[in-house]
PDB file of C-alpha atoms in Angstrom:
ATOM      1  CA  UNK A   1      93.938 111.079  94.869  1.00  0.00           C
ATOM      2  CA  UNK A   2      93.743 107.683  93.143  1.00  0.00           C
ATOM      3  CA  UNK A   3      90.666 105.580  93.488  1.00  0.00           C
ATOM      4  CA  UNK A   4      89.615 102.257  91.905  1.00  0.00           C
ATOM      5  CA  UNK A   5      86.600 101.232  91.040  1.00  0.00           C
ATOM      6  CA  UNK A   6      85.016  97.630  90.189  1.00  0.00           C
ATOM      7  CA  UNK A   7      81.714  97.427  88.994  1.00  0.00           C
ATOM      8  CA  UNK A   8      80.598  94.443  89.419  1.00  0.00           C
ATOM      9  CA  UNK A   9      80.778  93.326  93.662  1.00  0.00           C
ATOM     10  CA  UNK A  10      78.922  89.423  93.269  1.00  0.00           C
ATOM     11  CA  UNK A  11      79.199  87.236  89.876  1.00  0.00           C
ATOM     12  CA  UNK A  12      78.328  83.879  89.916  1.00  0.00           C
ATOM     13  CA  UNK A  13      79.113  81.892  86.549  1.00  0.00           C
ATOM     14  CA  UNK A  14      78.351  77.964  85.523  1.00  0.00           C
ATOM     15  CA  UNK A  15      81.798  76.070  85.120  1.00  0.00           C
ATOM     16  CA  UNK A  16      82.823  76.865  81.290  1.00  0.00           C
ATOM     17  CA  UNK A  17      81.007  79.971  81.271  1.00  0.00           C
ATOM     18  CA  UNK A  18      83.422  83.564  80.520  1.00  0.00           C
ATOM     19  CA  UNK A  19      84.492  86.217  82.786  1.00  0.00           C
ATOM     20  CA  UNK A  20      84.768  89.659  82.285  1.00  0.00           C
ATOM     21  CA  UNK A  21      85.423  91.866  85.796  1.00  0.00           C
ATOM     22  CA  UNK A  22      85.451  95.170  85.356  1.00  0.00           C
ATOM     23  CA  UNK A  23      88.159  97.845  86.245  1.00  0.00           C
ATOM     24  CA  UNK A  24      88.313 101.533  86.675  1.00  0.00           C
ATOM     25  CA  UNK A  25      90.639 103.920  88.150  1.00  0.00           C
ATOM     26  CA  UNK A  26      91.238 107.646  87.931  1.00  0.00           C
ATOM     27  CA  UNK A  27      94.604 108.801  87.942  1.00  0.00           C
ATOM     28  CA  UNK A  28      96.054 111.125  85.458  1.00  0.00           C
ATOM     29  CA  UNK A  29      99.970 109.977  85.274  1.00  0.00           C
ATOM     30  CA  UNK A  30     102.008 106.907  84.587  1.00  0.00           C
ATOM     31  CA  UNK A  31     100.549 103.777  86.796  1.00  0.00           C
ATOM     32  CA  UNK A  32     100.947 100.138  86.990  1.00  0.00           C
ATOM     33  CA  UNK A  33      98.391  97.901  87.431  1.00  0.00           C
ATOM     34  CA  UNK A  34      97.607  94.455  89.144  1.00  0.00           C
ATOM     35  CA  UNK A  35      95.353  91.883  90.047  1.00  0.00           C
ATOM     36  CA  UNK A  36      95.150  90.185  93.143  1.00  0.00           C
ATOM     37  CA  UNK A  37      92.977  87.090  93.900  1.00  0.00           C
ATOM     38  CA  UNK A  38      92.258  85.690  97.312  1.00  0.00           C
ATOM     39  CA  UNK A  39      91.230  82.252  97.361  1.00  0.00           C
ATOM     40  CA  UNK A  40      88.836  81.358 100.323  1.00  0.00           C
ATOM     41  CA  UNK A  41      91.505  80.704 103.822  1.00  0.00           C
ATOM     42  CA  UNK A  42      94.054  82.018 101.835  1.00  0.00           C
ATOM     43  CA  UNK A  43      96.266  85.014 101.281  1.00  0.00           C
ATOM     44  CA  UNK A  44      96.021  87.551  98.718  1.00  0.00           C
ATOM     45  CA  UNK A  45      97.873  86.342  95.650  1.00  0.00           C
ATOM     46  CA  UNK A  46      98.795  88.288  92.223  1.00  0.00           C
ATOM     47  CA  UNK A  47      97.364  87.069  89.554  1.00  0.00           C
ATOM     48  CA  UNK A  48      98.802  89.243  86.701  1.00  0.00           C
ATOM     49  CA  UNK A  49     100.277  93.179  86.599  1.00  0.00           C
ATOM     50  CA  UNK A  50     100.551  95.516  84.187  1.00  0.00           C
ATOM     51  CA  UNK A  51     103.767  97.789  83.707  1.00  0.00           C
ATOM     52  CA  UNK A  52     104.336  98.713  80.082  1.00  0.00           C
ATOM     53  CA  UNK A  53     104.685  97.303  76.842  1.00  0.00           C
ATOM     54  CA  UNK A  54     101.781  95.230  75.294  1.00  0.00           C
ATOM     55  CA  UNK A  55      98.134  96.263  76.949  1.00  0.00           C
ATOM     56  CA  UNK A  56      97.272  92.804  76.852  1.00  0.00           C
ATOM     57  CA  UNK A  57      98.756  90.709  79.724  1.00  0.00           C
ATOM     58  CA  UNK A  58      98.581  87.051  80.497  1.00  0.00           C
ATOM     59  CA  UNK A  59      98.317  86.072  83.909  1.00  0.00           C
ATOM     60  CA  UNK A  60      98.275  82.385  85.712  1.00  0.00           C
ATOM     61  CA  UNK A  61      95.699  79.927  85.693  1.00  0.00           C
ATOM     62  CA  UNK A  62      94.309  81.241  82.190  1.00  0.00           C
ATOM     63  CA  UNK A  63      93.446  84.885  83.096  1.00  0.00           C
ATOM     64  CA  UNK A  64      94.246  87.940  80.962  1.00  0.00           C
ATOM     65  CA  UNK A  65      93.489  91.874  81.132  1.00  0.00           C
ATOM     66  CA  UNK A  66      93.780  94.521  79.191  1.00  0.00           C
ATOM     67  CA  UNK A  67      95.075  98.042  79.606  1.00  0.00           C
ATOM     68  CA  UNK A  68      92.797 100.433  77.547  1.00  0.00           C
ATOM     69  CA  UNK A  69      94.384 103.854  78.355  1.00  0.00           C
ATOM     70  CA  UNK A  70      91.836 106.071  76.706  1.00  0.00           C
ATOM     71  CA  UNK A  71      88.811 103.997  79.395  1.00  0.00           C
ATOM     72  CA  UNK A  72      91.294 104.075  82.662  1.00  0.00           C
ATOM     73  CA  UNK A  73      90.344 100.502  82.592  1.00  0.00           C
ATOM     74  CA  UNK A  74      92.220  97.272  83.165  1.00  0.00           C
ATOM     75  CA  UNK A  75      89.473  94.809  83.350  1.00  0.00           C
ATOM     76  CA  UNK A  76      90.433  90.698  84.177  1.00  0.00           C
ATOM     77  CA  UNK A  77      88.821  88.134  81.509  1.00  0.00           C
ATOM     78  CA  UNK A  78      89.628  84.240  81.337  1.00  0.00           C
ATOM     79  CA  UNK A  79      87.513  82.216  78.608  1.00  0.00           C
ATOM     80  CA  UNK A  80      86.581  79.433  80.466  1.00  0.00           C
ATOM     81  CA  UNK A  81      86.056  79.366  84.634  1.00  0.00           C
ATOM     82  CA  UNK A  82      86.596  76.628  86.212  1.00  0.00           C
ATOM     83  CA  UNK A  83      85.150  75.399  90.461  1.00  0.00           C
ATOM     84  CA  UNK A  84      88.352  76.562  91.464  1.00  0.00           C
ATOM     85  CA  UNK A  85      88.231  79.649  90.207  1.00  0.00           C
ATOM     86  CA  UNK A  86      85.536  80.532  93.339  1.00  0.00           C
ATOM     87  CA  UNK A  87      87.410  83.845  94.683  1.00  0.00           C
ATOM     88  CA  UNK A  88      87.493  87.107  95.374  1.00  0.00           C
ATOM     89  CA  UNK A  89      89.150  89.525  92.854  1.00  0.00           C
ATOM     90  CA  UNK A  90      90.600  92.667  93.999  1.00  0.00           C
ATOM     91  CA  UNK A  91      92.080  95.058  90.963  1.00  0.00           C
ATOM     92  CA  UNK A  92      94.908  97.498  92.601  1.00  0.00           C
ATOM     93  CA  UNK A  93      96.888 100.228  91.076  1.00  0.00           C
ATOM     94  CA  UNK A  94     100.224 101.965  92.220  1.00  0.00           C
ATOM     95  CA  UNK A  95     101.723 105.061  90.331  1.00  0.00           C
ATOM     96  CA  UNK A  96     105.408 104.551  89.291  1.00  0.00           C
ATOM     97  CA  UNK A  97     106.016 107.476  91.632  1.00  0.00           C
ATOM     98  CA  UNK A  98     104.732 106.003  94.244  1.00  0.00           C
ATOM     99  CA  UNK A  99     104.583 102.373  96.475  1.00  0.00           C
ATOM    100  CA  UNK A 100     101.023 102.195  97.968  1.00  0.00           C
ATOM    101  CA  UNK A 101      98.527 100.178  96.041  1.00  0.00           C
ATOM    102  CA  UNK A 102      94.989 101.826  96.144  1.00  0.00           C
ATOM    103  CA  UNK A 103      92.541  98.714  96.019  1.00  0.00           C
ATOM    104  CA  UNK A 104      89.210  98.121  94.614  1.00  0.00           C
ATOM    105  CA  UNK A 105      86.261  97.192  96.468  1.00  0.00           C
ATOM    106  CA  UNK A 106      86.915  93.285  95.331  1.00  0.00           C
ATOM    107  CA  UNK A 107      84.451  91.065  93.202  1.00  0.00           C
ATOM    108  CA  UNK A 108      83.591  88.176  94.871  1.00  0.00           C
ATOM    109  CA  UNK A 109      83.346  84.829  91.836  1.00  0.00           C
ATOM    110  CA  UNK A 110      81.028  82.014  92.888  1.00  0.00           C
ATOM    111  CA  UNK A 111      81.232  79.608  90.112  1.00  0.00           C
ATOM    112  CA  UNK A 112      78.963  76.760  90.196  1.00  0.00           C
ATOM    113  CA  UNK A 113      79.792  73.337  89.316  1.00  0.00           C
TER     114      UNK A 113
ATOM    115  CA  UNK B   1     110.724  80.528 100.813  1.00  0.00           C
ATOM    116  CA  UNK B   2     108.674  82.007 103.933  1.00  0.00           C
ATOM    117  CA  UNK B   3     106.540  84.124 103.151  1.00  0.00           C
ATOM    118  CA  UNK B   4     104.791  87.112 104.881  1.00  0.00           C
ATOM    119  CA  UNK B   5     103.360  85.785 108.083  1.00  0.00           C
ATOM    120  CA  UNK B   6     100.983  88.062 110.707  1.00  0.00           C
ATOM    121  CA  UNK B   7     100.179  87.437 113.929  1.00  0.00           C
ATOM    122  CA  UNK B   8      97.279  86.263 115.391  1.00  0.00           C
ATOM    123  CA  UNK B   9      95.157  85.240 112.890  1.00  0.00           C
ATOM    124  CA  UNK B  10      92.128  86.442 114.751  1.00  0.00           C
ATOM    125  CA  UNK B  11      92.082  88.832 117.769  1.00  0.00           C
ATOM    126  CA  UNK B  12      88.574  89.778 119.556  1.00  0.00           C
ATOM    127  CA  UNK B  13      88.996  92.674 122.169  1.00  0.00           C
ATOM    128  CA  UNK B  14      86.418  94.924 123.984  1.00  0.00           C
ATOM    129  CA  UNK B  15      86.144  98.658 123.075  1.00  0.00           C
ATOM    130  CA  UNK B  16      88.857 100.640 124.663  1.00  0.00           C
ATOM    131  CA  UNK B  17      91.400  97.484 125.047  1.00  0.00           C
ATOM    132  CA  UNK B  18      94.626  97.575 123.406  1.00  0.00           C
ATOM    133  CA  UNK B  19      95.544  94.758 120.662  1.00  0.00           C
ATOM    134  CA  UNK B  20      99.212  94.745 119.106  1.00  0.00           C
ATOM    135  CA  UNK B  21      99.228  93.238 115.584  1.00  0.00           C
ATOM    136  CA  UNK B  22     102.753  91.842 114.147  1.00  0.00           C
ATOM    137  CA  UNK B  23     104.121  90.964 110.711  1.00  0.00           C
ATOM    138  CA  UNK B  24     107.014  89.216 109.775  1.00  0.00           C
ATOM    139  CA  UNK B  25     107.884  90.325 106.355  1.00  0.00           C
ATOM    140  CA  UNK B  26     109.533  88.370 103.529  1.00  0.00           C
ATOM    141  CA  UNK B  27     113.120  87.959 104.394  1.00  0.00           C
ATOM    142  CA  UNK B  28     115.544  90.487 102.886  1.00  0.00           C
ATOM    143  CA  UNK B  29     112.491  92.581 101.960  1.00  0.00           C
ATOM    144  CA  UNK B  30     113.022  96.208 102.900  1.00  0.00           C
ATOM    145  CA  UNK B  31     109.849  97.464 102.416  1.00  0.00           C
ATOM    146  CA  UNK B  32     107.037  96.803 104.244  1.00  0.00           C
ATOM    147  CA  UNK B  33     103.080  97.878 104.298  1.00  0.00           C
ATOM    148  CA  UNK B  34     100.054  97.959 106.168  1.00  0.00           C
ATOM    149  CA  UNK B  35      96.368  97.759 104.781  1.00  0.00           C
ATOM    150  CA  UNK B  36      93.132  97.652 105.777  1.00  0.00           C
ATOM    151  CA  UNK B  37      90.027  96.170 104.529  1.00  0.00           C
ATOM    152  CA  UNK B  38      87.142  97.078 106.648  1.00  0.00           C
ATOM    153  CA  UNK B  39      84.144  95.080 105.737  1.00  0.00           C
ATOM    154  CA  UNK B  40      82.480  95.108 101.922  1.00  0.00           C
ATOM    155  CA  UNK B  41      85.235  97.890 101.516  1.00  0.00           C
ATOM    156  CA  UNK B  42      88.287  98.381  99.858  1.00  0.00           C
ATOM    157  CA  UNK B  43      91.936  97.389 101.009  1.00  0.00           C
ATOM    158  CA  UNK B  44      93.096 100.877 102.173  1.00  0.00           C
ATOM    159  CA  UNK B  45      96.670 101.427 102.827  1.00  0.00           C
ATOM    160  CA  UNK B  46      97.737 102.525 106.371  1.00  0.00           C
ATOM    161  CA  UNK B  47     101.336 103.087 106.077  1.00  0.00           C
ATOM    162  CA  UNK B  48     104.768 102.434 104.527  1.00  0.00           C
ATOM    163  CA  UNK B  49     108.215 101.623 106.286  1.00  0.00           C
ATOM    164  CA  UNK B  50     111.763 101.312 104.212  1.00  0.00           C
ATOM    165  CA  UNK B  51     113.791  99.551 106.816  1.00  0.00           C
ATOM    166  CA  UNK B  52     113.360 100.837 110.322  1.00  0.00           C
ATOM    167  CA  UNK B  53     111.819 104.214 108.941  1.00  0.00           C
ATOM    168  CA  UNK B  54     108.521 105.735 107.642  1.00  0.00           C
ATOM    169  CA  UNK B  55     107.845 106.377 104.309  1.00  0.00           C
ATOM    170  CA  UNK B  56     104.692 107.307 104.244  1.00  0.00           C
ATOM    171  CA  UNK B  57     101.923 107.095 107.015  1.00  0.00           C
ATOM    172  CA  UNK B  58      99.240 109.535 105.326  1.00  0.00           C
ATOM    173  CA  UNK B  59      96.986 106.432 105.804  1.00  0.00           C
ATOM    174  CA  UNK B  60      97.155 106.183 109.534  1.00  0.00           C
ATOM    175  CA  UNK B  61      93.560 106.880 110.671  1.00  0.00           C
ATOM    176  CA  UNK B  62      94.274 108.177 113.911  1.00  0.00           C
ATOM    177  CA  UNK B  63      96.583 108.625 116.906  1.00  0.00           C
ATOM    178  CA  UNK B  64      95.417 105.808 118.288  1.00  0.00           C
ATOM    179  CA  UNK B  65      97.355 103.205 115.591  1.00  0.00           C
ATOM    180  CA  UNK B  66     101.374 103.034 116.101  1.00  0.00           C
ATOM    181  CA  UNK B  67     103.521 101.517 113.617  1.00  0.00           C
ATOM    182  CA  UNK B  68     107.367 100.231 114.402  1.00  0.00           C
ATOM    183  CA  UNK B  69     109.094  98.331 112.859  1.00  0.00           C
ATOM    184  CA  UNK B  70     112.639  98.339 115.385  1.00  0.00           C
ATOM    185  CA  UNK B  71     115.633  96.895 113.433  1.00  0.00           C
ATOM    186  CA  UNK B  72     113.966  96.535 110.121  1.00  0.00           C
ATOM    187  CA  UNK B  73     112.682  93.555 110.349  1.00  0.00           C
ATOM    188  CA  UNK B  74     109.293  92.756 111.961  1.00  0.00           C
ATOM    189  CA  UNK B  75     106.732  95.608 112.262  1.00  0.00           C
ATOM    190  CA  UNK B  76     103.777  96.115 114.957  1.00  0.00           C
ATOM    191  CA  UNK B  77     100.938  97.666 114.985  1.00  0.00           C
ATOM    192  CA  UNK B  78      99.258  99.141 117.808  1.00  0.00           C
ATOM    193  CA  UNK B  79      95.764  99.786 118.783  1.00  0.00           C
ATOM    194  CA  UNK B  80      95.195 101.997 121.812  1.00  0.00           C
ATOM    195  CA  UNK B  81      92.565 101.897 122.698  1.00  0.00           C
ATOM    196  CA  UNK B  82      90.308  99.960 119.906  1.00  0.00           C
ATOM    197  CA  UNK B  83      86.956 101.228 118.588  1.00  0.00           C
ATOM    198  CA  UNK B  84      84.332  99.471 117.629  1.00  0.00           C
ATOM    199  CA  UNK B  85      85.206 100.957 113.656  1.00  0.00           C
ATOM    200  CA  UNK B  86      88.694  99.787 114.107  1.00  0.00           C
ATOM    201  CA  UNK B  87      87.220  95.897 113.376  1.00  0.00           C
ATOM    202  CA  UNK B  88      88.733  94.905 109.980  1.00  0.00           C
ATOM    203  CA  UNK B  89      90.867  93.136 108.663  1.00  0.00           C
ATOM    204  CA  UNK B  90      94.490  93.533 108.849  1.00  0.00           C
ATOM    205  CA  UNK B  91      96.833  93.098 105.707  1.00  0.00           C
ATOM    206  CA  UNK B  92     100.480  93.549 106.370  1.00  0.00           C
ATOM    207  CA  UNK B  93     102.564  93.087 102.429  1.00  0.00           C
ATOM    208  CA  UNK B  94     106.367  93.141 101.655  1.00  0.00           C
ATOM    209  CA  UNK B  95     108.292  94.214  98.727  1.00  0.00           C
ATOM    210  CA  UNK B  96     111.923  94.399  97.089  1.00  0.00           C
ATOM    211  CA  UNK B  97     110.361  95.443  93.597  1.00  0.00           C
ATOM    212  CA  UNK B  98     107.518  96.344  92.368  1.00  0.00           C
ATOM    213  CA  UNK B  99     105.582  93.365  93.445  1.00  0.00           C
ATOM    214  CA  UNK B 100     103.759  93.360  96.916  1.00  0.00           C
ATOM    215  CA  UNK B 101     103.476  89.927  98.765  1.00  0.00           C
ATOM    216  CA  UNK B 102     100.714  89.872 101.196  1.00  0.00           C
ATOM    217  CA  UNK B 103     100.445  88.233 104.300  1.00  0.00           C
ATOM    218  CA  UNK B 104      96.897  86.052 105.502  1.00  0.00           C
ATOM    219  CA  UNK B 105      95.902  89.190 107.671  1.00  0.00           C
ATOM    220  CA  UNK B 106      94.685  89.418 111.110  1.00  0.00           C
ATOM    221  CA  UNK B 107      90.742  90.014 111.498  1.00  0.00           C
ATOM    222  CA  UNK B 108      90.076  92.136 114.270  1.00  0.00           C
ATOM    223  CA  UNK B 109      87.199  92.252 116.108  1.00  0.00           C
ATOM    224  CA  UNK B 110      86.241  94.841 118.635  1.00  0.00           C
ATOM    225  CA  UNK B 111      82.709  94.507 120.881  1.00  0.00           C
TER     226      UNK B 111
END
């Protein structure tokens, strides 16, 4: 079975400060992979997803990840947070076989003004 | 563009009551999912219609959740009777393509 793990379940960050939230997932075919974020009162919202093609993909509001096949990883990064960026995270994967997501355990951002 | 909408928001029911979740998925969407995210866990998927019929329900805890979804359109989801482990909340999500949209989710609460 699929699983997903994210290391990291509480960050809290000054405004400017970098992100890096880690990524895991064990699955030994062909998968595509997402992020979701979920803004507080809101719904669950992609943020970026990864198909093929280049392992580095841009996402909105400044985010990025990058595939690394040989690590099973596909961890989220943006340079600079900003207040708004306050959120939880949630990394998914799906196998192009398949349609359910399997879902990480979610990283919860506080970032601090 | 409407997007995926759930019903209630919030639902608190007494152990052994019955509580019917419902989803309205993204219009023209034929696929349609159910999660769950009990709390400080992961989203787990429950099940997966295409249309009227199920795809997949391997994530179906128990005989006491029921899926329909009658007409393809709008799915429930049935609780009968709640435990107190069934508390959660509930994520219903819609696709055409590869992309999932998600609804807000209904928290349920059972005391």
């Amino acid at each position: 079975a699929q699983s997903v793990s994210q290391h990291n379940h509480h960050v809290i960050l000054s405004e400017a400060a970098s992100l890096e939230l880690g990524c895991n997932y064990s699955y030994g075919g062909t998968v595509n992979l997402f992020w979701y974020v979920q803004y507080p009162g809101q719904h669950l919202q992609l943020l970026l997803k990864y198909f093929s093609g280049d392992p580095l993909v841009k996402g909105i509001k400044g985010f990025e990840a990058e595939f690394i096949k040989s690590k099973f990883s596909f961890n989220l990064r943006k340079p600079s947070v900003q207040w708004s960026d306050t959120a939880e995270y949630f990394c998914a994967v799906n196998s192009n076989t398949g349609n359910q997501f399997y879902f990480g355990t979610g990283t919860s951002l506080t970032v601090i003004p | 563009e409407a997007g995926v909408t759930q019903f209630p928001s919030h639902s608190v029911i007494e152990k052994g009551q019955t509580v019917t979740l419902r989803c309205d998925p993204i219009s023209g969407h034929d696929n349609l999912y159910w999660y769950r995210r009990v709390m400080g866990k992961e989203i787990k998927f429950l099940l997966h219609f295409v249309k009227e019929s199920k795809q997949d329900e391997s994530g179906m805890p128990n005989n006491r959740f029921l899926a329909e979804r009658t007409g393809g359109t709008y799915s429930t989801l049935k609780v009968q009777p709640a435990e107190l482990e069934d508390s959660g909340v509930y994520f219903c999500a819609s696709s055409q393509g590869d992309e999932q949209y998600f609804g807000p989710g209904t928290r349920l609460t059972v005391t």
